[in-house]
Short mmCIF file of C-alpha atoms (C1' of nucleotides) in Angstrom, two decimals:
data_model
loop_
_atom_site.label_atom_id
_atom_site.label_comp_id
_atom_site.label_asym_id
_atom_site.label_seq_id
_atom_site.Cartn_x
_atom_site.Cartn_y
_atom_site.Cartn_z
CA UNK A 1 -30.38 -18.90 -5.83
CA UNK A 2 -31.16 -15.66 -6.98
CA UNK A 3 -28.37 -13.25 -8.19
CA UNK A 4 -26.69 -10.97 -5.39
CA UNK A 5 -27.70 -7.19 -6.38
CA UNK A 6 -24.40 -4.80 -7.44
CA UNK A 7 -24.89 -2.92 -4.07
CA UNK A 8 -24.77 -6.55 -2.26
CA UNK A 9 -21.45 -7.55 -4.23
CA UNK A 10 -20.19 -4.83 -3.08
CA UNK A 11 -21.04 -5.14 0.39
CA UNK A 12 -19.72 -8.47 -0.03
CA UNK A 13 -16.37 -7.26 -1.91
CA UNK A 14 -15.70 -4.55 1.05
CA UNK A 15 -16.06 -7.43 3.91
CA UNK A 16 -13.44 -9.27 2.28
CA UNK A 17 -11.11 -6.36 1.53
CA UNK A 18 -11.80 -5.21 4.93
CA UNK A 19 -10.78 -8.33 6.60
CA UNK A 20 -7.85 -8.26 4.96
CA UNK A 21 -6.26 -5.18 4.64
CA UNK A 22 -8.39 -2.67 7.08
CA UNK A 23 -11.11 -0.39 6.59
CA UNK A 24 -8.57 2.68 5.77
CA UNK A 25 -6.61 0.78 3.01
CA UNK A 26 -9.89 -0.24 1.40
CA UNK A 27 -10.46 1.76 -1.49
CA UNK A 28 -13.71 2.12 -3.50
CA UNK A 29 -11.39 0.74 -6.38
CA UNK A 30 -10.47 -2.37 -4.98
CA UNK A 31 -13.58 -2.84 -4.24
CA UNK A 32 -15.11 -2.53 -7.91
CA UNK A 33 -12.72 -4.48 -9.26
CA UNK A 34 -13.55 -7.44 -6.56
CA UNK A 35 -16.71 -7.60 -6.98
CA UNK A 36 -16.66 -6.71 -10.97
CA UNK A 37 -19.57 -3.78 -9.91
CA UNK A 38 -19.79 -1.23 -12.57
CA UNK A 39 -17.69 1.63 -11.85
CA UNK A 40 -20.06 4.19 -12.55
CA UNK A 41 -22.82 3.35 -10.29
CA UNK A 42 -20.97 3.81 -6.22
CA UNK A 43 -22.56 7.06 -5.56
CA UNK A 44 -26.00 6.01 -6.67
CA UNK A 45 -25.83 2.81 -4.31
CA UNK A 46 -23.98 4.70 -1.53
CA UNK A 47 -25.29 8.52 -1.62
CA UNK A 48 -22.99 8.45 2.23
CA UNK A 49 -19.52 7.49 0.37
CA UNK A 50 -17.25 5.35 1.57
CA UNK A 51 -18.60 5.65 4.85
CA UNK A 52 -21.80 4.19 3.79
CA UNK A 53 -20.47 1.21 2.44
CA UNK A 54 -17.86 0.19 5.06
CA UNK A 55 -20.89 0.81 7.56
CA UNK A 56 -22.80 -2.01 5.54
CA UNK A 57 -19.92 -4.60 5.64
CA UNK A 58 -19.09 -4.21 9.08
CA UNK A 59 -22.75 -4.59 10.00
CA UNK A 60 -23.47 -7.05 7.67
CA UNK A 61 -19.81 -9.22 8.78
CA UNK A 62 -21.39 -8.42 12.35
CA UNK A 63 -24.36 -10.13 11.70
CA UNK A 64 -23.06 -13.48 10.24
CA UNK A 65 -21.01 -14.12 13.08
CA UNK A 66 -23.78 -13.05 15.24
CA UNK A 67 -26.05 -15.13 14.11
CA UNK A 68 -23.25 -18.19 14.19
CA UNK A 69 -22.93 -17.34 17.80
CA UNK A 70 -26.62 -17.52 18.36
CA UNK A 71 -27.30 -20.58 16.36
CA UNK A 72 -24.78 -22.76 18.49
CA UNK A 73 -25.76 -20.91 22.08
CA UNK A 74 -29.03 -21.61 21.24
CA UNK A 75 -28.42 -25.11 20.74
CA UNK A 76 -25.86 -26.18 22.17
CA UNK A 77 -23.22 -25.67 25.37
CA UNK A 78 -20.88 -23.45 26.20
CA UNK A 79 -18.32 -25.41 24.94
CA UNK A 80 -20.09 -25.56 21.63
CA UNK A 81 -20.25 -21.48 21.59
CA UNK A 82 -16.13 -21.50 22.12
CA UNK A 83 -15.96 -24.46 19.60
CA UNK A 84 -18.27 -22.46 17.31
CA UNK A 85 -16.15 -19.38 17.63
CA UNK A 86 -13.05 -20.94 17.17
CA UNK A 87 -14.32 -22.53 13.95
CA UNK A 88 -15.35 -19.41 12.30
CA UNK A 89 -11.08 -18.38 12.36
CA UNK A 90 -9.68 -21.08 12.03
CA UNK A 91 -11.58 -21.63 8.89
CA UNK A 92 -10.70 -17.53 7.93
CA UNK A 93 -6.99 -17.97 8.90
CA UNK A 94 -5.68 -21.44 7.44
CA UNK A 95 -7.83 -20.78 4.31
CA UNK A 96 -6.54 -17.36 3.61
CA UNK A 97 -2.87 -18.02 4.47
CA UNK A 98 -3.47 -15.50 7.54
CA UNK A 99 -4.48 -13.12 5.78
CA UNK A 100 -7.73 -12.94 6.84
CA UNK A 101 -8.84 -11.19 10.23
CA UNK A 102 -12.07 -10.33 12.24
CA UNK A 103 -13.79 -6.93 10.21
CA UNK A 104 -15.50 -5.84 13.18
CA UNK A 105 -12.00 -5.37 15.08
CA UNK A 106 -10.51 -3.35 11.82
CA UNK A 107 -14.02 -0.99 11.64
CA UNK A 108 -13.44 -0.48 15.70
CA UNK A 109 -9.46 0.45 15.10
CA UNK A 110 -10.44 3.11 12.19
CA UNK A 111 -12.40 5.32 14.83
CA UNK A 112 -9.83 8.38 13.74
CA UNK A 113 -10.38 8.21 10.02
CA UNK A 114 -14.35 6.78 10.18
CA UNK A 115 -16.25 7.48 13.54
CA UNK A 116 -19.58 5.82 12.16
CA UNK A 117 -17.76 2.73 11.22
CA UNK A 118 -16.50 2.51 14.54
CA UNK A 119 -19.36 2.59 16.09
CA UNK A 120 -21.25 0.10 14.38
CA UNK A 121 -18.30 -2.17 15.75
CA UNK A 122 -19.09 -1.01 19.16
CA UNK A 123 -22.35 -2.09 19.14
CA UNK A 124 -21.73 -5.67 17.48
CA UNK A 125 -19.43 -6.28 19.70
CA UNK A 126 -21.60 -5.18 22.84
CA UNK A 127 -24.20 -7.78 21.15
CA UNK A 128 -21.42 -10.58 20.74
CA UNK A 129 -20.99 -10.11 25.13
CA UNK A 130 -25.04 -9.69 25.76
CA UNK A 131 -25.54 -12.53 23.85
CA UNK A 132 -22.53 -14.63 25.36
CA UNK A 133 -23.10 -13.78 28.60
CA UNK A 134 -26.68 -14.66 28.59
CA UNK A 135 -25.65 -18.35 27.54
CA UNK A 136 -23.74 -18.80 30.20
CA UNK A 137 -26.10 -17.44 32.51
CA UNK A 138 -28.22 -20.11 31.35
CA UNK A 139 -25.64 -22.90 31.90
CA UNK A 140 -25.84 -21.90 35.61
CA UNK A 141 -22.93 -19.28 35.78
CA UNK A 142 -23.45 -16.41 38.46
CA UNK A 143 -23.83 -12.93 36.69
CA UNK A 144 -20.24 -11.96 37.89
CA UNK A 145 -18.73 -14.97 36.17
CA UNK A 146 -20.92 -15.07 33.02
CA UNK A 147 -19.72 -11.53 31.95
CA UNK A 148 -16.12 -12.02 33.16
CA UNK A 149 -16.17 -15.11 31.22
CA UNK A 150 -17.66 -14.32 27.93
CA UNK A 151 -15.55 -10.74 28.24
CA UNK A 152 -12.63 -12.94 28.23
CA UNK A 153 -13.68 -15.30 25.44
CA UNK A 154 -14.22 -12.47 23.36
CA UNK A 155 -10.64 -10.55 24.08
CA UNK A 156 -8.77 -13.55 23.92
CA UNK A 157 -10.32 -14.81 20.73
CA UNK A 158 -9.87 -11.26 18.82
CA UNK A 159 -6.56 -10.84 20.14
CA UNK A 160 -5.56 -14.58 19.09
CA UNK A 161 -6.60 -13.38 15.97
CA UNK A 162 -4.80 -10.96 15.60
CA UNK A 163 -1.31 -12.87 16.62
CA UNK A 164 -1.85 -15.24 14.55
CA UNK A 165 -2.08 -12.97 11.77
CA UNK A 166 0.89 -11.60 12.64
CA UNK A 167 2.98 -14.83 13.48
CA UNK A 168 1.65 -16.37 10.58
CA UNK A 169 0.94 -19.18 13.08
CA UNK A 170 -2.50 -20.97 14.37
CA UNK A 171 -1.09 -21.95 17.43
CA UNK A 172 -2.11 -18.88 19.38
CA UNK A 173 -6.13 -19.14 18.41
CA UNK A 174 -5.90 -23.21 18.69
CA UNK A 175 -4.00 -23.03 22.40
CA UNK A 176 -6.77 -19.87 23.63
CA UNK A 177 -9.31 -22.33 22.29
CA UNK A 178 -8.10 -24.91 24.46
CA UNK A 179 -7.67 -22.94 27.34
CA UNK A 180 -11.36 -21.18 27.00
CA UNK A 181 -12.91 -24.72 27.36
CA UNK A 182 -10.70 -26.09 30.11
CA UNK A 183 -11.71 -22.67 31.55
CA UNK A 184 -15.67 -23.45 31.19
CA UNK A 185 -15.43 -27.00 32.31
CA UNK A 186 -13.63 -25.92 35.57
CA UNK A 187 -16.28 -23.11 35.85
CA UNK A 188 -19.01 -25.10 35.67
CA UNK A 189 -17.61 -27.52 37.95
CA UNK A 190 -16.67 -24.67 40.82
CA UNK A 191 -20.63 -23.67 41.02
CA UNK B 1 19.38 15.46 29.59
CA UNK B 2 20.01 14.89 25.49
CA UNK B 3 18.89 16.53 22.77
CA UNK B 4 17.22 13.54 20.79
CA UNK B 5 18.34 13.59 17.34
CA UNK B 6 15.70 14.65 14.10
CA UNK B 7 16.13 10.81 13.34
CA UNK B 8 15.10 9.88 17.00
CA UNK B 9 12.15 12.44 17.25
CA UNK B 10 10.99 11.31 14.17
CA UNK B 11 11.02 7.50 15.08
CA UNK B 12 9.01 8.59 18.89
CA UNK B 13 6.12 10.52 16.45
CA UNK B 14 5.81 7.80 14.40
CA UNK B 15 5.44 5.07 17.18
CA UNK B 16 2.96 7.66 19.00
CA UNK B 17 1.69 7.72 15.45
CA UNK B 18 1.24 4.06 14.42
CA UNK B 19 -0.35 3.22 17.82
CA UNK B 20 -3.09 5.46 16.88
CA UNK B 21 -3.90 5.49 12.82
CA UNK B 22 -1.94 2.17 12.37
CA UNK B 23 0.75 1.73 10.01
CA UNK B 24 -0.98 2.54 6.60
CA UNK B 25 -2.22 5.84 7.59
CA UNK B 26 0.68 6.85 9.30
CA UNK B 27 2.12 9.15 6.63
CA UNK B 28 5.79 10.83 6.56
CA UNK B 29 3.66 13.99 6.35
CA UNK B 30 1.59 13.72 9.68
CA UNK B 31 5.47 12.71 11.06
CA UNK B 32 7.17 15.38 10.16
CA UNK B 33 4.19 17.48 11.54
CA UNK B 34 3.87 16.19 14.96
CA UNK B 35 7.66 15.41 15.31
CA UNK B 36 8.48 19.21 14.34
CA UNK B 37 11.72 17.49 12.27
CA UNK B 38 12.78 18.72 9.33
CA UNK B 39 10.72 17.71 5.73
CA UNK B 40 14.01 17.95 3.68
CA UNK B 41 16.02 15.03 5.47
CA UNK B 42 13.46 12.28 5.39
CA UNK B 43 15.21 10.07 2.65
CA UNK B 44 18.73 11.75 4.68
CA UNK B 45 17.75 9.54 7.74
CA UNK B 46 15.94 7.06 6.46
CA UNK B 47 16.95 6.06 2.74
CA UNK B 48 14.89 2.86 3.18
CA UNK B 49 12.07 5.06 2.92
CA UNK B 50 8.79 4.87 4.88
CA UNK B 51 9.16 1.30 5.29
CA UNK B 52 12.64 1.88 6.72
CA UNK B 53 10.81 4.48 9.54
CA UNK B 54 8.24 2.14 9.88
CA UNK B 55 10.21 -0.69 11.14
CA UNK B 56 12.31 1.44 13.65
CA UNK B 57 8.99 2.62 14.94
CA UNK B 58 7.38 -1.15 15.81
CA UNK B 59 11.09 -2.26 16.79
CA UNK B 60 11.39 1.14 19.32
CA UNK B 61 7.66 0.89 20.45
CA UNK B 62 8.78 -3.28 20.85
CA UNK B 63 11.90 -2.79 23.05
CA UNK B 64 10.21 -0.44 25.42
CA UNK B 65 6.91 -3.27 26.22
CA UNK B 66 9.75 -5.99 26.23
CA UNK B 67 12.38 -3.71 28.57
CA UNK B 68 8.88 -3.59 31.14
CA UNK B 69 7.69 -6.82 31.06
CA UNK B 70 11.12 -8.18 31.85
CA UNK B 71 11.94 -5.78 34.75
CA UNK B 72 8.50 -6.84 36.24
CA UNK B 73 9.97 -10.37 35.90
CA UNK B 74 12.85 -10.12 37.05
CA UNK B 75 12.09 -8.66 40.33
CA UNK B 76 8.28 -10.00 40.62
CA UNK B 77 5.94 -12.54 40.77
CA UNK B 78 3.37 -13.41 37.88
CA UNK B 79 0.59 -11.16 39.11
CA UNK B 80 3.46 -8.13 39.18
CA UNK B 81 4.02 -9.41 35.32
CA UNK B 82 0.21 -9.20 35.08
CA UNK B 83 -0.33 -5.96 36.38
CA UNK B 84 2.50 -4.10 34.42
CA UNK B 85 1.02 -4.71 30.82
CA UNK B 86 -2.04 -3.69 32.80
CA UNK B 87 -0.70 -0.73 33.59
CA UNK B 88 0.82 0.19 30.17
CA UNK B 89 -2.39 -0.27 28.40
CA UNK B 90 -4.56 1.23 31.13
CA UNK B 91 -2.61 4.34 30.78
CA UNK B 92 -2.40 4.75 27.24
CA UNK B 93 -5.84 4.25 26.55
CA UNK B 94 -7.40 6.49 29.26
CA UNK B 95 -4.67 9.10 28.93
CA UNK B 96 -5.55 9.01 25.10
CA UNK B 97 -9.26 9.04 25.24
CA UNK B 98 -8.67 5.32 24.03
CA UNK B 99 -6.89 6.97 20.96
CA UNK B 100 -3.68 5.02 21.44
CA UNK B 101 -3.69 0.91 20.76
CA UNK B 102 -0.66 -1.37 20.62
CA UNK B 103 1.77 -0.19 18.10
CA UNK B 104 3.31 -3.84 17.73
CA UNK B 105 -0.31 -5.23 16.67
CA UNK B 106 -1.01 -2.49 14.44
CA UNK B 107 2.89 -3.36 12.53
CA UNK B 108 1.52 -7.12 12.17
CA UNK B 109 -1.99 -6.35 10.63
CA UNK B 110 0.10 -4.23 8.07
CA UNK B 111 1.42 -7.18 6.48
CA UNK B 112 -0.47 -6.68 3.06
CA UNK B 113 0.85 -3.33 2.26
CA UNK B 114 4.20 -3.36 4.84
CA UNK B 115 5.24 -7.07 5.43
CA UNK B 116 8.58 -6.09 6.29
CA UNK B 117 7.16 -4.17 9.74
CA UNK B 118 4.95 -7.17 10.40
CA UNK B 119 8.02 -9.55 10.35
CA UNK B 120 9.88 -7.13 13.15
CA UNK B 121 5.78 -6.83 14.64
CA UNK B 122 6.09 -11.26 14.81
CA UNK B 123 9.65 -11.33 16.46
CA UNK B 124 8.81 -9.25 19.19
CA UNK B 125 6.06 -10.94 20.38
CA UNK B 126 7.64 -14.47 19.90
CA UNK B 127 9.99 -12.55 22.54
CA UNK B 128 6.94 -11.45 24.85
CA UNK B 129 6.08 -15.19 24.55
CA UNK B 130 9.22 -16.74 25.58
CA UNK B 131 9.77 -14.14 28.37
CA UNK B 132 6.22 -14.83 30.16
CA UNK B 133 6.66 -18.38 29.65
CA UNK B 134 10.04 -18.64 31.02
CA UNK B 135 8.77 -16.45 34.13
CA UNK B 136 5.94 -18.42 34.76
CA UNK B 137 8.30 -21.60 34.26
CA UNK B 138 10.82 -20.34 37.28
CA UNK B 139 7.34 -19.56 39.04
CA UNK B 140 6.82 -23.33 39.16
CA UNK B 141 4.61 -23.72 36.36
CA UNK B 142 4.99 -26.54 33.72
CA UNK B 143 5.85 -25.82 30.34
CA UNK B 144 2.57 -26.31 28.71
CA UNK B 145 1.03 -24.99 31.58
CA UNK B 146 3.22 -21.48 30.81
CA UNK B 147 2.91 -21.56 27.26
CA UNK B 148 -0.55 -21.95 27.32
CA UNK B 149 -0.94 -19.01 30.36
CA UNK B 150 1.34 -16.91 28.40
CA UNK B 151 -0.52 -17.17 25.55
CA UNK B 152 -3.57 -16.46 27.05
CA UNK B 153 -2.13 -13.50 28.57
CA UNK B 154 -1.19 -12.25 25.44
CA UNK B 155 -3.77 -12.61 22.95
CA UNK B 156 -6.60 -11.56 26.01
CA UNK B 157 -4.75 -8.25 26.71
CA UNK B 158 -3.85 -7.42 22.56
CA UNK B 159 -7.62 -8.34 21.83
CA UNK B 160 -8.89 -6.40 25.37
CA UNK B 161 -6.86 -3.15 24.14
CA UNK B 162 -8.44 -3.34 20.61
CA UNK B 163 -11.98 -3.58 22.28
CA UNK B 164 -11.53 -1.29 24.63
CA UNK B 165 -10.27 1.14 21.76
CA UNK B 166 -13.99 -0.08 19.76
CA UNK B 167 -16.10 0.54 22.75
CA UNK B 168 -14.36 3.18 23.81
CA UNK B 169 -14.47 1.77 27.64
CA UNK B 170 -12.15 0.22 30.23
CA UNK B 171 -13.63 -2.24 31.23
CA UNK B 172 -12.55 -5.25 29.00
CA UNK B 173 -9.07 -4.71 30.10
CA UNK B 174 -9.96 -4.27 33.84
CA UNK B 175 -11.68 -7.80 33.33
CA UNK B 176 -8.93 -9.14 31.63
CA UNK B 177 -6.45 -8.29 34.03
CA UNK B 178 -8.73 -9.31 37.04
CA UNK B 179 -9.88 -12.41 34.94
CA UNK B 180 -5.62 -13.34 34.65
CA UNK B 181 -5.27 -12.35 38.23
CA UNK B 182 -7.71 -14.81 39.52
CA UNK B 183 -6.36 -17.58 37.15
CA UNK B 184 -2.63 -17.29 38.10
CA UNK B 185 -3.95 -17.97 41.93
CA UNK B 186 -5.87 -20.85 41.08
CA UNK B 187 -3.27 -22.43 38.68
CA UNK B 188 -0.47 -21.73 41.19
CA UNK B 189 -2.32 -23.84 43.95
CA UNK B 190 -2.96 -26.67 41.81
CA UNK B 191 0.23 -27.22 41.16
"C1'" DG C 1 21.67 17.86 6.99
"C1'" DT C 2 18.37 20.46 5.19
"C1'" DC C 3 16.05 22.98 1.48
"C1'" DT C 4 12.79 23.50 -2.74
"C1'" DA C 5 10.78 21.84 -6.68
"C1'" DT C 6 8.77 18.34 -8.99
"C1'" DA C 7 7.10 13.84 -10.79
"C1'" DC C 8 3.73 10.44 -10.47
"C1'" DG C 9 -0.02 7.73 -8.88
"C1'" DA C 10 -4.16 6.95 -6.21
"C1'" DA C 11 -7.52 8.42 -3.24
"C1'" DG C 12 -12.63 10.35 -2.55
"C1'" DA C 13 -16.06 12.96 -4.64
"C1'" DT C 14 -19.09 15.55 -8.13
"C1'" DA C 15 -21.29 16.77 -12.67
"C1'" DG C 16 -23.60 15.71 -16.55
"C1'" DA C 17 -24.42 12.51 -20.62
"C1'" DC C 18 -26.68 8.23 -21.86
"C1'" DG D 1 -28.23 2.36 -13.25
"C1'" DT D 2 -24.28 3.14 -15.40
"C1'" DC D 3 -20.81 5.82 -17.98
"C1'" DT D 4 -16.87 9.25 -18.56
"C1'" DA D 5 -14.58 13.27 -17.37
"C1'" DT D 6 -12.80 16.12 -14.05
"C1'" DC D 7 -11.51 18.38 -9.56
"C1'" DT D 8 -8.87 18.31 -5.49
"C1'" DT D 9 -6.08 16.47 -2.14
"C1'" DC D 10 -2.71 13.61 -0.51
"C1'" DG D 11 0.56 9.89 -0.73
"C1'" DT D 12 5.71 8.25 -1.74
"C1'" DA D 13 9.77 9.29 -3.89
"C1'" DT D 14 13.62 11.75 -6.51
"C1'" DA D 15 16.80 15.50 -8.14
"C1'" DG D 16 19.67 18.99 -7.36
"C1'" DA D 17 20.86 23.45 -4.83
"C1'" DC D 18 22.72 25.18 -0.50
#
DNA sequence: GTCTATACGAAGATAGAC
DNA sequence: GTCTATCTTCGTATAGAC
């Protein structure tokens, strides 16, 4: 296992801090004393600034999930994508009290104060419904349905998220959950 | 027509406010600013502090959602229910150049630095719950039938505002609403 | 109710030594 | 690659005059 570099702790450091608390209350401080990176060395690892680095976590948080997404479409059903999905915050919420949310949403609701950010979001998310929708295409949904469908997993999922961060319950992501594979299996059944 | 008070203007700038920059870079500066109220009686009006404005803002911005949802169910069916949040989010975000998100999400993600507004943020949307529920209940639905539907509704439309606000397009919430649409037909006739 | 002045801390960013 | 020092701006909050 080879040692992370002090621009990759950081990375790391800034996903974390930007799950929790946002990507505007995220400070460079924080994240130095997360990730125990020397002080002295942020501008030499991120000549862009704060932008810089909160355009690395977000694409670098966007990639892990993508590639969860992709590893279980790949594999498995549809129902395994949903399952998959569900996993990934249901791990993030109970573990972190609830503290914990998706980074991709909190770069995409800091378009005012960081533009780039935001748009890195964008396209993740436009990958997380390609990619979705093309699984379902290949379990035998119309176009139509496919993209209405994995639109739907995706909104209901981030905003269930979200809810539960705020209710301090799991209730909402475990009952969309439910209802997003009750959904597929009547789907699949109707065509 | 009323005067509105400095207290009251300042309360409507910072719910226009949080709904855009969220709670944590919502500043009493940028308030004062866009509410044209007075700098010097800040801590006159509210001697909580920001936290103090804060929670009047996600408890005003609350009421108004709550005050629409129930006149749509009072006098409507569950697609009228359905197409009223569509039609608050619709506007907001196209009228804003998808600028303006949900003001009561934005209170709950600031539990970190603001857990006080998150608390008000988690009370009114255990009200949103109950409300849908009990609508869809006197629409014939069975309870865990309407709890589950409301939920859905819910978390799809919060998470379809947030992407709509990343992608900077309508179209997840058209889906969403459509996607709800179709499901309160089919759920109604198998019951 | 509203004003000014002020205190204090934290933020992002840059310069220059080592 | 990393350090310290410094600049500037902005945040919340308080005190005391009017």
């Amino acid at each position: 296992m080879a040692e992370l570099s002090s621009r990759d702790r950081m990375i790391r450091s800034a996903v974390e801090l930007i799950s929790r608390n946002g990507v505007d209350a995220t400070s460079f401080s924080e994240v130095i004393k997360h990730s125990g990176a020397p002080r002295g060395s942020i501008y030499h690892h991120f000549p862009g600034g704060k932008t810089e680095l909160m355009v690395e976590a977000v694409r670098a948080a966007g990639a892990i999930i993508t590639r969860r997404i992709s590893s279980a479409a790949a594999t498995g059903s549809t129902a395994d994508v949903i399952e998959a999905v569900g996993d990934i915050w249901r791990l993030n919420l109970t573990r972190s009290d609830f503290a914990i949310g998706c980074p991709v949403i909190a770069g995409g609701l800091a378009r005012a104060s960081e533009p780039e950010v935001a748009e890195v979001s964008a396209e993740v998310m436009l990958g997380w419904q390609k990619l979705i929708e093309s699984q379902l295409e290949t379990a035998g949904y119309p176009a139509a349905q496919a993209k209405s469908m994995a639109n739907l997993t995706i909104t209901s999922v981030e905003g269930a998220v979200a809810v539960c961060q705020t209710t301090r319950s799991i209730e909402p992501l475990e009952q969309v959950i439910a209802s997003l594979q009750g959904l597929s299996r009547s789907e699949a059944r109707s065509n």
